[in-house]
Structures are given as C-alpha cells and as structure tokens.
Short mmCIF file of C-alpha atoms in Angstrom, two decimals:
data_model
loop_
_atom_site.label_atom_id
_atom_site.label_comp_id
_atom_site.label_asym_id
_atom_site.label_seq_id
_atom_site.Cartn_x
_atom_site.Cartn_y
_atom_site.Cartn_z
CA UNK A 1 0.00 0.00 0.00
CA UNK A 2 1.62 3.14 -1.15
CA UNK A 3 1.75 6.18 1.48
CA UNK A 4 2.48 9.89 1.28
CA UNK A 5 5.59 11.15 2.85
CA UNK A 6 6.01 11.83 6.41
CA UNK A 7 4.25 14.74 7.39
CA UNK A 8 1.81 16.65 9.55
CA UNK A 9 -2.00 16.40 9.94
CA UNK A 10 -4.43 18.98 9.12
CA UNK A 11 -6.58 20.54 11.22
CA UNK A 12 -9.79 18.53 9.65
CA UNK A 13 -7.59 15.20 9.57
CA UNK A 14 -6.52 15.16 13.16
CA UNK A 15 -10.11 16.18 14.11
CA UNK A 16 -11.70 13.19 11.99
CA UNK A 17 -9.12 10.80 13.84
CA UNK A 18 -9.63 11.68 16.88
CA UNK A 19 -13.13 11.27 16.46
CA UNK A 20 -12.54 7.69 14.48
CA UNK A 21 -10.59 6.89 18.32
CA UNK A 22 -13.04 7.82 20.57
CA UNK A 23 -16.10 5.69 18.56
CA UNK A 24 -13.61 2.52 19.03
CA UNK A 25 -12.95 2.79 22.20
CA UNK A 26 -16.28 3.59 23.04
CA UNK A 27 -17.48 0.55 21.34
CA UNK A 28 -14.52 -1.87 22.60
CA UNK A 29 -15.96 -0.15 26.46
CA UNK A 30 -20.02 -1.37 25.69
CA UNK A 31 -18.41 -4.65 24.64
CA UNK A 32 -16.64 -4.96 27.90
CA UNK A 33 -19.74 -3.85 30.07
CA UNK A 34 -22.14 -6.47 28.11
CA UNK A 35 -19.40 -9.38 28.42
CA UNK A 36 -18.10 -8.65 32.06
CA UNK A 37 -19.04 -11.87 33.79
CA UNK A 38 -18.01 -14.37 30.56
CA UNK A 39 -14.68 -11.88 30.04
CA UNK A 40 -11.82 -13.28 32.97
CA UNK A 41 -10.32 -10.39 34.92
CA UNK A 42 -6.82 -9.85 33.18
CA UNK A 43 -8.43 -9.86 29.93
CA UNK A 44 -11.00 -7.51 31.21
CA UNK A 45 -8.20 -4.94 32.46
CA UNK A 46 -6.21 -5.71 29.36
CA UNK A 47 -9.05 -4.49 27.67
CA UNK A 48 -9.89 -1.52 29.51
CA UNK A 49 -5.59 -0.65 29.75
CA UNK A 50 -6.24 -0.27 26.09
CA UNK A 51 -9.73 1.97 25.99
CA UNK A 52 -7.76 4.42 28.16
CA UNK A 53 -4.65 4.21 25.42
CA UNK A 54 -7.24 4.44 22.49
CA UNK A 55 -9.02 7.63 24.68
CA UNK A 56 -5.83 9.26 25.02
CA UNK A 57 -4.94 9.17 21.60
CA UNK A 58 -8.08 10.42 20.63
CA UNK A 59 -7.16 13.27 22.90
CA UNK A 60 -3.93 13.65 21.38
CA UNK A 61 -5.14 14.01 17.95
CA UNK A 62 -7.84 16.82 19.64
CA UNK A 63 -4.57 18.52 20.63
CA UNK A 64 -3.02 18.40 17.02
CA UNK A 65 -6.26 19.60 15.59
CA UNK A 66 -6.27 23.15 17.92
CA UNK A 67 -2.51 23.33 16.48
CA UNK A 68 -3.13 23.19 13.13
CA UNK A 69 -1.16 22.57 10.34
CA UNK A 70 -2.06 22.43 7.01
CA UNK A 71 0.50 20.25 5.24
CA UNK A 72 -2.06 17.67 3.11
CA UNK A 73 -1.82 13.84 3.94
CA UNK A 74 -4.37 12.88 2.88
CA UNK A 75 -3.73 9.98 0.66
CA UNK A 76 -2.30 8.26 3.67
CA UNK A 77 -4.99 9.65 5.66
CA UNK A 78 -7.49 7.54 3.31
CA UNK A 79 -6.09 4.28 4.00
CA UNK A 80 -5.60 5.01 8.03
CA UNK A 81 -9.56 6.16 7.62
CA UNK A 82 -10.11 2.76 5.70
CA UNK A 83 -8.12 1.40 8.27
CA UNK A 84 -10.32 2.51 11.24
CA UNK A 85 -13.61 1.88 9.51
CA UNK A 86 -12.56 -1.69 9.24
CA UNK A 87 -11.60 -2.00 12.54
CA UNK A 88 -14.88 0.06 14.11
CA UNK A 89 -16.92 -2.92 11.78
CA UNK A 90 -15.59 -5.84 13.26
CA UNK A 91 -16.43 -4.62 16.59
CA UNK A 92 -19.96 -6.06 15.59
CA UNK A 93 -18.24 -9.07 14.75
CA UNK A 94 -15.87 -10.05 18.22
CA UNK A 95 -16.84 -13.35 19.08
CA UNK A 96 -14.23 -13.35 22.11
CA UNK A 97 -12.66 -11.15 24.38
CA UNK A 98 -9.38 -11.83 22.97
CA UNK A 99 -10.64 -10.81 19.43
CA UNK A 100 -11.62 -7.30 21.13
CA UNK A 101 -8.43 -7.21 22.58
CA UNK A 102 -6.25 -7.89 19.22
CA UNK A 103 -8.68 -4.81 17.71
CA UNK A 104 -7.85 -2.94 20.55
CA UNK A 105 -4.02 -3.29 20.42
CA UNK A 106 -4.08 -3.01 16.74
CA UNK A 107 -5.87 0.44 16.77
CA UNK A 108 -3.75 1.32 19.52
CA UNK A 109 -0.50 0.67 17.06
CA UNK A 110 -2.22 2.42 14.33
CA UNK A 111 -3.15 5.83 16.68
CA UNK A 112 0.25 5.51 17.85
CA UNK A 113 1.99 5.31 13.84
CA UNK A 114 0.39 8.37 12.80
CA UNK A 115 1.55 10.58 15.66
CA UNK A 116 5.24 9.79 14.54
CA UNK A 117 3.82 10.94 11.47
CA UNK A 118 6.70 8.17 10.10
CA UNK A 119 5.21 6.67 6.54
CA UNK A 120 6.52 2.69 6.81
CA UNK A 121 5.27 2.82 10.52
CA UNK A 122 1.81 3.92 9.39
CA UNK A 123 1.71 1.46 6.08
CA UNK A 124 2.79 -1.25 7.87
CA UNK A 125 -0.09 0.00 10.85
CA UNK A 126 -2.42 0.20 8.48
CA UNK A 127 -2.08 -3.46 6.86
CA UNK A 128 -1.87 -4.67 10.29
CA UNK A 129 -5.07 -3.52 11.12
CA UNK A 130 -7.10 -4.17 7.71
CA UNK A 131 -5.71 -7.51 8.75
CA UNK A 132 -7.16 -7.77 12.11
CA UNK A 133 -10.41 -6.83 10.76
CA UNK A 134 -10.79 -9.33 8.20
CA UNK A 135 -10.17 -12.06 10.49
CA UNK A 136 -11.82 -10.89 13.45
CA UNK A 137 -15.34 -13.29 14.01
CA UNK A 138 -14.27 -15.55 11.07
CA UNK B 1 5.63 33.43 10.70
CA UNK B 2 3.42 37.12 10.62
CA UNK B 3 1.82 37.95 8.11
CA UNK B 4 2.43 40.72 5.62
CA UNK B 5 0.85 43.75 5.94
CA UNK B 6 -1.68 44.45 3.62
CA UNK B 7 -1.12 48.63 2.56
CA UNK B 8 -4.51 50.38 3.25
CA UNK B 9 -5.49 51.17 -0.31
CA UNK B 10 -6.14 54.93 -1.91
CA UNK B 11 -10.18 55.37 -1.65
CA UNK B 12 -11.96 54.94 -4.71
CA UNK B 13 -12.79 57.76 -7.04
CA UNK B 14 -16.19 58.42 -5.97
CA UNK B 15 -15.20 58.55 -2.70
CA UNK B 16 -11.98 61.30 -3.20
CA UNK B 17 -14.61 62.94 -4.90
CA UNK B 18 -17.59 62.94 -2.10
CA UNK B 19 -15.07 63.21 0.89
CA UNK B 20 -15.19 66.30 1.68
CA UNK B 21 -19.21 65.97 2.20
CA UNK B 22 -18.89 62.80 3.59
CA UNK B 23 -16.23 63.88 6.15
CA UNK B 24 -18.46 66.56 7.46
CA UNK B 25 -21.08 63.96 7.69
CA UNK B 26 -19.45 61.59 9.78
CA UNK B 27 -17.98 64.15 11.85
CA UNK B 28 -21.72 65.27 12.74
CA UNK B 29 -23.00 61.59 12.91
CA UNK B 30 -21.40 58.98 15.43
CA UNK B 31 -21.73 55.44 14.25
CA UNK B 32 -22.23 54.33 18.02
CA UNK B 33 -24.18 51.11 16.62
CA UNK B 34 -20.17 50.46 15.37
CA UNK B 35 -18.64 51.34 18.26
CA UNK B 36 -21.38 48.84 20.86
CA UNK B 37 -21.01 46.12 18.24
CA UNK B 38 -17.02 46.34 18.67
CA UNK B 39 -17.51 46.33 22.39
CA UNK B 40 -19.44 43.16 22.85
CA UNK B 41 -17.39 41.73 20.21
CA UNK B 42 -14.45 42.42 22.57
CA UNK B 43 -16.52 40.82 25.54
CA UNK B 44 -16.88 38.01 23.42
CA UNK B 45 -12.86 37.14 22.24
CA UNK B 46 -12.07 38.16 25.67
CA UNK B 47 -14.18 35.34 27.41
CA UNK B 48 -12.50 32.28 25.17
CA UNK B 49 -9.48 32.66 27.33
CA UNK B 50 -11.97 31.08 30.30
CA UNK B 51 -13.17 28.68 27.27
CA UNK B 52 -9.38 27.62 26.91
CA UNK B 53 -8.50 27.33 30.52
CA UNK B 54 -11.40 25.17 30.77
CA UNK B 55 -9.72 22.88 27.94
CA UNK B 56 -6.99 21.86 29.68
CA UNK B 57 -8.55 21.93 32.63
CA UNK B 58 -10.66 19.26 31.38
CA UNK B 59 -7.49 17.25 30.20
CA UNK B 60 -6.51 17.11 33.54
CA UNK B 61 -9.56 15.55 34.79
CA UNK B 62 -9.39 12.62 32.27
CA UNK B 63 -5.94 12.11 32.96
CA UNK B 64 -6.48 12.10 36.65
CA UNK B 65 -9.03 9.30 35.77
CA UNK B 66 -7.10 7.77 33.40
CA UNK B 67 -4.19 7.48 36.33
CA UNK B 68 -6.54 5.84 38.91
CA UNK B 69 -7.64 3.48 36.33
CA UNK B 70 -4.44 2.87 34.61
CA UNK B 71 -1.54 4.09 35.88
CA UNK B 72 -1.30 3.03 39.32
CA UNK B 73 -3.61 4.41 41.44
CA UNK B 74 -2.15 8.04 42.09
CA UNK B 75 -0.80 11.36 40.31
CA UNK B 76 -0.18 14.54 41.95
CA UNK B 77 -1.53 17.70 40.10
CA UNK B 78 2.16 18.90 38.65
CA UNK B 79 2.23 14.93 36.63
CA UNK B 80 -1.17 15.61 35.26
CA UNK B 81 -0.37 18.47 34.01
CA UNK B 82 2.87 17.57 32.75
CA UNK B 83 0.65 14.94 30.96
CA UNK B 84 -1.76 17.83 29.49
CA UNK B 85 1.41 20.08 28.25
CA UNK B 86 1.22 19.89 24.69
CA UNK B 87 -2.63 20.72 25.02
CA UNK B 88 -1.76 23.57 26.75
CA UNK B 89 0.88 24.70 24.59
CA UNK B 90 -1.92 24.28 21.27
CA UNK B 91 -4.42 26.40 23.98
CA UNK B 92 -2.09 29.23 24.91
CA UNK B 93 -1.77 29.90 20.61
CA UNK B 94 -5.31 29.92 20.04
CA UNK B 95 -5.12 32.65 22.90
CA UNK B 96 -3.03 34.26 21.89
CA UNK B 97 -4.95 34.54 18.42
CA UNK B 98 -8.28 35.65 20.47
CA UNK B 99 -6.05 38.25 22.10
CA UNK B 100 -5.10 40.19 19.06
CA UNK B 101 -8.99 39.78 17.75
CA UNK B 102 -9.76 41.39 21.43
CA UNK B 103 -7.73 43.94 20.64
CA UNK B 104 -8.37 44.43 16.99
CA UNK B 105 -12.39 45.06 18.01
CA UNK B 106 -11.03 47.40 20.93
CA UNK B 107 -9.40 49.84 17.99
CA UNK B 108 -12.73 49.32 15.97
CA UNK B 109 -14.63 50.75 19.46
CA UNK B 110 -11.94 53.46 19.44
CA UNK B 111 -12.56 54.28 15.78
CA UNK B 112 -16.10 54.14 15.54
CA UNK B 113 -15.94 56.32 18.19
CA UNK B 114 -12.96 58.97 16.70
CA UNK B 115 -10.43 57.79 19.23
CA UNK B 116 -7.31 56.75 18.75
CA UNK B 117 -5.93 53.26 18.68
CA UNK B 118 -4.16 52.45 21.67
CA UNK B 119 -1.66 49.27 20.79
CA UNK B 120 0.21 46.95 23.28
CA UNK B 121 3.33 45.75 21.49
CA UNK B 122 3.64 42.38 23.50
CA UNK B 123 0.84 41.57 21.13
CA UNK B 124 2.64 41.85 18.14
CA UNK B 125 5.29 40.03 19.81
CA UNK B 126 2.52 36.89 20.84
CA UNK B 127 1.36 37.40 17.49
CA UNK B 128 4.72 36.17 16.01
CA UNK B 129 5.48 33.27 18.58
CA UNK B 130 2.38 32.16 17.09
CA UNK B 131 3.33 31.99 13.67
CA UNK B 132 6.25 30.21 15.03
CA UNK B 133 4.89 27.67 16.79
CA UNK B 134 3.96 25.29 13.40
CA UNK B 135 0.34 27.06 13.35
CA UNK B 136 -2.09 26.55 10.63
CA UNK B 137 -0.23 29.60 8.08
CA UNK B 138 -3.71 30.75 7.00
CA UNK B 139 -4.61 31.34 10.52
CA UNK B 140 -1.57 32.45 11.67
CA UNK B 141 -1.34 35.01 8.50
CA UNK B 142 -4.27 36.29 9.66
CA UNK B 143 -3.44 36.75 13.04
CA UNK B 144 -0.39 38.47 11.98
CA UNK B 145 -2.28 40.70 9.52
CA UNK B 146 -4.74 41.83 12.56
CA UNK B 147 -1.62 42.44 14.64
CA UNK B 148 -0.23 44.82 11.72
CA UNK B 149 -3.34 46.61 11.29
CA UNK B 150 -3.36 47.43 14.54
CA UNK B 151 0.79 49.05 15.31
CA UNK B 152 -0.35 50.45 12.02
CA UNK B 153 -3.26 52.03 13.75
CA UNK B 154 -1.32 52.92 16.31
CA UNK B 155 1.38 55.02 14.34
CA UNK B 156 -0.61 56.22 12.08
CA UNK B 157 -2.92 57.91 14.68
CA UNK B 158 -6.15 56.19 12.60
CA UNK B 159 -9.30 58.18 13.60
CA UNK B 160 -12.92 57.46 12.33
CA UNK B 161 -11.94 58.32 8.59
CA UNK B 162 -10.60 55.41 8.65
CA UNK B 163 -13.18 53.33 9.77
CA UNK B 164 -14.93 52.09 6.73
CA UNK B 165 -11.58 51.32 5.23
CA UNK B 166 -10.60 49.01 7.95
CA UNK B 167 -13.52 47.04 7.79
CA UNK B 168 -12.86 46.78 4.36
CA UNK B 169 -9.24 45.42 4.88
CA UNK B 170 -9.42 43.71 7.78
CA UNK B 171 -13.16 41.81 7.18
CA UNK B 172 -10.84 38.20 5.26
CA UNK B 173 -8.42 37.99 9.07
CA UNK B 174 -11.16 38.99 11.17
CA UNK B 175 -13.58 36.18 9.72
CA UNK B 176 -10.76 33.67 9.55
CA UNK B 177 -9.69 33.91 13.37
CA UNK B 178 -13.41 33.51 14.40
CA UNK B 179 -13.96 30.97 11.96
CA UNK B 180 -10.85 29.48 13.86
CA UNK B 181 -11.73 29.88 17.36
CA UNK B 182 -15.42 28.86 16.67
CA UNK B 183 -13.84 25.30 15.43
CA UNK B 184 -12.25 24.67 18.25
CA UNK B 185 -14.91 25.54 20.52
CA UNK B 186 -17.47 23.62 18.65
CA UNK B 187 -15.30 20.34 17.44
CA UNK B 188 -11.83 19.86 19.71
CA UNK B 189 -13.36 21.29 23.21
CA UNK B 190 -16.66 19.48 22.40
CA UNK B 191 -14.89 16.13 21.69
CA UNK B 192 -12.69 16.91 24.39
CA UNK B 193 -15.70 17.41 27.15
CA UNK B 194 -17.40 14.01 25.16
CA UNK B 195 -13.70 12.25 26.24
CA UNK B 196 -14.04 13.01 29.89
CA UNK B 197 -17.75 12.03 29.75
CA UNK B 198 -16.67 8.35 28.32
CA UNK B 199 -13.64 8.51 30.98
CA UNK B 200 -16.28 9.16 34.05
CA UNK B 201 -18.88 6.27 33.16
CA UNK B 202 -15.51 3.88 32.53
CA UNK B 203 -14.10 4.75 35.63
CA UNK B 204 -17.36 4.55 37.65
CA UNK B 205 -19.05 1.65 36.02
CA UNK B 206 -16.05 0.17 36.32
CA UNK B 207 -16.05 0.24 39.88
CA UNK B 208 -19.84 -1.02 40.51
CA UNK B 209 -19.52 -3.41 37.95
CA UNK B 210 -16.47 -4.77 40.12
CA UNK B 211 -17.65 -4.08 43.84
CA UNK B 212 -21.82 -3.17 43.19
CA UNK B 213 -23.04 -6.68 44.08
CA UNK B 214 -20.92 -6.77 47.19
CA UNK B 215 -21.76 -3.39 48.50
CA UNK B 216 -24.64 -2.27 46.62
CA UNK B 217 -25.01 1.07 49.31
CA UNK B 218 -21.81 2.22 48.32
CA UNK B 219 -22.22 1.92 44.51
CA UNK B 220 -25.64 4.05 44.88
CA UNK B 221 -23.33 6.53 46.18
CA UNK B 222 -21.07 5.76 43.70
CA UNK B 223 -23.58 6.37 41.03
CA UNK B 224 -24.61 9.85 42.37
CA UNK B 225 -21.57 10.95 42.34
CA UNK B 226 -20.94 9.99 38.69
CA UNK B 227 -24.35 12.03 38.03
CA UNK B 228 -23.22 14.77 38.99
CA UNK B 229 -19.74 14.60 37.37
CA UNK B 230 -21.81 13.86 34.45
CA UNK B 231 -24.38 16.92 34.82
CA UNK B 232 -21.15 19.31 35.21
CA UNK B 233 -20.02 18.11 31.97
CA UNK B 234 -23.49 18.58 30.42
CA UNK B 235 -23.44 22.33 31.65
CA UNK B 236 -20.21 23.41 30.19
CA UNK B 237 -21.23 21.59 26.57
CA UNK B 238 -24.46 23.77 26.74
CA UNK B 239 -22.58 26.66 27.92
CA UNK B 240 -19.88 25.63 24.72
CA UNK B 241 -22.71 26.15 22.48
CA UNK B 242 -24.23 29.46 23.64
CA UNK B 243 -20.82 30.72 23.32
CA UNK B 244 -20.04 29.25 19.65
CA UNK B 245 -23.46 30.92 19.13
CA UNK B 246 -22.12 34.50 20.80
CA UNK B 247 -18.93 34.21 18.24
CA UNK B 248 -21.71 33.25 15.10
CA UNK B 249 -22.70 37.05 16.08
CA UNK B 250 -19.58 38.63 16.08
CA UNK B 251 -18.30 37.13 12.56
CA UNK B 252 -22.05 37.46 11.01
CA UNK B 253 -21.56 41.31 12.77
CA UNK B 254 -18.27 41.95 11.15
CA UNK B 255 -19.49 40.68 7.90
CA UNK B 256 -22.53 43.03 8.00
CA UNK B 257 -20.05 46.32 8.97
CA UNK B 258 -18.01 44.95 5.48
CA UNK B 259 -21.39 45.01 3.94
CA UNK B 260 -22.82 47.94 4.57
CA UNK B 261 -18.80 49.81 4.62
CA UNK B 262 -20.02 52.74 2.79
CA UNK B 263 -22.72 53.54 5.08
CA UNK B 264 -21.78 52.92 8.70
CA UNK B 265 -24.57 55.08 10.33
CA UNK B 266 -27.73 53.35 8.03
CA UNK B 267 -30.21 52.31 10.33
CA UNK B 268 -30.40 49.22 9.26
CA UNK B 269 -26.77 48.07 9.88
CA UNK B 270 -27.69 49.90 13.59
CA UNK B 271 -30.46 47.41 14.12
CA UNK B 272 -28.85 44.83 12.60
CA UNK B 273 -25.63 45.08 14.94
CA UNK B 274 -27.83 46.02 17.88
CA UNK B 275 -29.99 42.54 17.27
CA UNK B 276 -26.52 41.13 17.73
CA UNK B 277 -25.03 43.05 20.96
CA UNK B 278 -28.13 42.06 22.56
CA UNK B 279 -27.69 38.29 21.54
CA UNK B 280 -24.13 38.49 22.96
CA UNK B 281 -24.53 40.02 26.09
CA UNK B 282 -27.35 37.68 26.94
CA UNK B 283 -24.91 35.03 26.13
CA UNK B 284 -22.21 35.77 28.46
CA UNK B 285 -24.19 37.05 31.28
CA UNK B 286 -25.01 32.81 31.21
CA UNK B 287 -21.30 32.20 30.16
CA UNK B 288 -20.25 33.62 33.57
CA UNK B 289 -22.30 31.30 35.45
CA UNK B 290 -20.90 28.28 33.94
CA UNK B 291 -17.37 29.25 33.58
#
C-alpha cells in the first residue's frame, strides 16, 4: 500500500481521527460492560488498559487539531480512515474477548503510527489492522 | 511566521470625490451602533481565554481518571499536568490569536468612536510566537495581519476616517480567526468534554460493575456521584454552544459592517448590529455562570 511522505496532519484530519478513536474505544468499552461476567479479569483490564490508550490518543489528535497545520496527507490519511472503519466494523463481529483485545491493540499501534507521522510505521499499521479486521469473528 | 501587511489602499474615485461631504457627515453623525457592536465583540474574544483554561482543565480531569484506572492508582496535580502540556501549549496559541482579535475590536470601538488606537506591542510580539509555533499559516497570517493593522493604527494615529476602510481590509483575518476559534470551541473542546464524559462512566461503572453486588449502598453513592460529574459536563457543553453561538454574532456582525462599509450610520446596519449586541450580552451574562 503506497503512502504519502512523512508529514503533519491537518486541522480537519486530526479532528476526523480523533473522532474515528473515541467511537472505538467507546465501542470496545459497551463490549466490555455487556461481556463482564463471561470476560476473565486480566483480559478484562487488558481491555480496559487499552480503551484508556485508544481515549488518550483520541485526545492527542484533539490537541493536534487546535494546532493546526495544514501540510495535506491525505492519501495516507485515506487508508488510516479505511483502516479505522474496518476496525470500528468488526467490533460487531468479536466473538471473544481476545478478538476485542487484538482490535484494541491493533488500533492502539495504528493511533500511535500516525503521531510519529513516520510513513513505513503507518503502512505497515495500516495493513496490520485491515488484517485484524478481516479475520476478526471468522 | 506574521503575516504581511496588507497597505490600506487609496479610496476609490467616488469617494476622493464625495469626501469632503462625507467627512463633514461623519464628523456630525457617530456610528455608536459600530462602536457597541465592537464592544461586545471584545466581551466576546475576551471570554474564550476562560473557554481555553477550561480545555486543559478538562485534560486534567481525564488524565487524573485515566491514572486511577491505569496508571497506578495516584498522580499529583504537577504529573497531570505535565501529561496535558502539549494541550496547553496548542491552547495558549489559540489565545493568543483571540487576544489580538480582542484587541483588533477594541481599535474598531476606538474608531467608531474617533479615538485613537491604543496598541500593546507584547501583542505583536505573541502574534509572532504564534506563527512560530507550526500554526495553521492561514490562521496564523491572519493573526499576523490583525496584529499589523493594529501598530499600524497605532502610528498612524487612525481616527474614524478610517473606519470604513478598515472594515474593508481587515473583514478576510477577522472572519478567519473567528472561523478558527469557533472550530475549536465547537469540534476539539466538544470532543474533548465528550472524552471526559466516556472517561467518568468507565471509571465509575467500572467500579460497581467490580464491587456493586458486594456493596450495593456504596455503589448508589457511587452512582450519584458519577451524576453529577456527568451533569457538570453537560453544563459546560451547553454553555460551549451558547458561546459558539455569541462568536456566530460577532463574525455574522463583522461581515454586516463589510457590507454595509459605505454607510456605517444606516439604520439598518444599527439594528442589525444592535440585534446582535443584545444576543451576545445575553450570552455571556449565562457564560459567567458556567465558567
């Protein structure tokens, strides 16, 4: 998957991630509320570790977005977008608190690629995660 | 990186050749719709810097959450807020950028009203560490441009003759460092306040999910208290959206002045703006109570 050069986000771009972050870890937090008494404890605090990680990097993009900076990513912006989509549909899809977990840490990664703004780190993110999503619940 | 400043053009013919007419009109007629417009328009930029506080404040909080959840159990204030730097770095820009708009409507008040322009030259100063800081360039061009206008002011003694020409100039920054502010008001803080609110219920339901059964007295308590965590959230998004609302005024305000530039003192530009003053102040009377 081909990926612009390293750069910074827009304003609009940070603000549409860190919106994309807050959906999945609200999501991954339902699914840990409706499963709590079939989800064992460590998994259940591995899982909410990572809602905290996904709701600070949500935060983090919030941040980026009040800085503004208008240097256009946007092609690799598409495929992190395609990225999270994926990842915020096989939510519906977790058949085990493991699988939530794996989305979890995977969207965690990705969050985490695009602050370093580096382009390998956020290709190789963002195949990571398309393939989490594909195999989640199948 | 400040933006260059835009020369104040030569008037238009059929202005050179009505000014001396027009010059004894305005000095006869006070546009004090202008100068009340400008005012509340100051009230207004100056109140974001409570808005901003209030943003990191609010980082803060979810990271003092996020610590009992996550990180241990404890965090004095001085970690958190180590935590919430780089949001307060971002804040402390965009008030910087609502301090030059604050001052830019302070010379319009002084104009309108055939005063001169008093000018604080720490705010060009701000101004630049702004365009310096890896801000958006439009927004920080326009920020600079404001901050020119107003040394320029300044120097050049402006008076009311210059009033409708300002507007004029000045309407593209002006609108582009509301349009700015109002963003982040109505998308970052917003998201921001809609973070804490998902860190609260996690951190509460959390608990009574863990320890409810076993001491279902305490996680009553425990639920009331996340109520009203969760009801102080819901008054500052409310009070977020009467402000975005009292900033709508001042941009659709300053884009009525550009409008009607060649007759400040119409009537209908006087109830236009005074349809908007009253709007504004009703606004932040309620902003005070919530901030």
């Amino acid at each position: 998957m081909s990926v612009a050069p390293p750069t910074k986000l827009s304003s609009a771009q940070a603000r549409d991630l860190a919106l994309a972050f807050f959906r999945l870890a609200t999501q991954l937090g339902e699914y840990r509320f409706e499963h709590w008494e079939d989800t064992p404890r460590a998994e259940r605090d591995r899982l909410e570790s990572m809602e905290w990680r996904l709701l600070s990097y949500s935060s983090d993009f919030s941040t980026q977005s009040i800085q503004l900076d208008v240097d256009d990513i946007q092609p690799a912006l598409d495929s992190v977008r395609d990225g999270t989509v994926r990842l915020t549909r096989a939510v519906d899809r977790l058949r085990t608190p493991r699988d939530a977990i794996g989305i979890a840490t995977t969207a965690a990664s990705l969050a985490a690629a695009v602050l370093t703004a580096n382009a390998a780190a956020i290709a190789a993110a963002v195949a990571a995660a398309i393939d989490t999503a594909d195999k989640t619940g199948r | 990186m400040l933006g260059r400043r835009r020369p104040l053009a030569p008037p238009p013919a059929h202005v050179r050749t009505t000014l001396p007419a027009v010059a004894l009109l305005v000095a006869c007629t006070q546009p004090v719709a202008v100068a009340k417009y400008a005012r509340a328009a100051d009230r207004t930029t100056q109140a974001f810097s409570g808005v901003a506080g209030e943003m990191t404040a609010s980082c803060v909080r979810f990271e003092r959450y996020k610590a009992e959840r996550d990180g241990g159990g404890w965090d004095d204030d001085a970690a958190l807020r180590r935590r919430c730097a780089g949001r307060d770095s971002a804040v402390k820009n965009a008030v910087v950028a609502s301090l030059v708009l604050r001052e830019y409507f302070a010379a319009l008040a002084n104009l309108a009203a055939n005063q001169l322009v008093h000018y604080d030259a720490d705010v060009r100063a701000l101004a630049q560490d702004v365009g310096d800081a890896g801000v958006d360039p439009a927004r920080a061009r326009a920020v600079g441009d404001l901050a020119a206008f107003l040394a320029d002011a300044a120097t050049g003694q402006y008076r009311r003759r210059e009033l409708a020409q300002v507007v004029e100039t000045e309407n593209e920054s002006v609108l582009a460092v509301v349009d700015g502010l109002h963003a982040i008001v109505t998308e970052d803080y917003r998201l921001e306040l809609e973070i804490e609110r998902q860190a609260v219920n996690d951190y509460f339901h959390t608990a009574v999910a863990t320890d409810g059964a076993r001491e279902p007295l305490a996680a009553m308590l425990v639920k009331n208290l996340r109520d009203d965590q969760i009801a102080t959230i819901a008054t500052k998004e409310s009070a977020l959206r009467s402000y975005a609302r009292a900033l709508a005024r001042v941009r659709a305000g300053h884009q009525a002045l550009y409008d009607a530039r060649e007759e400040l003192d119409a009537p209908a530009l006087a109830n236009e703006l005074a349809g908007y003053v009253t709007t504004i102040d009703d606004i932040l009377a309620a902003l005070r109570q919530a901030f």
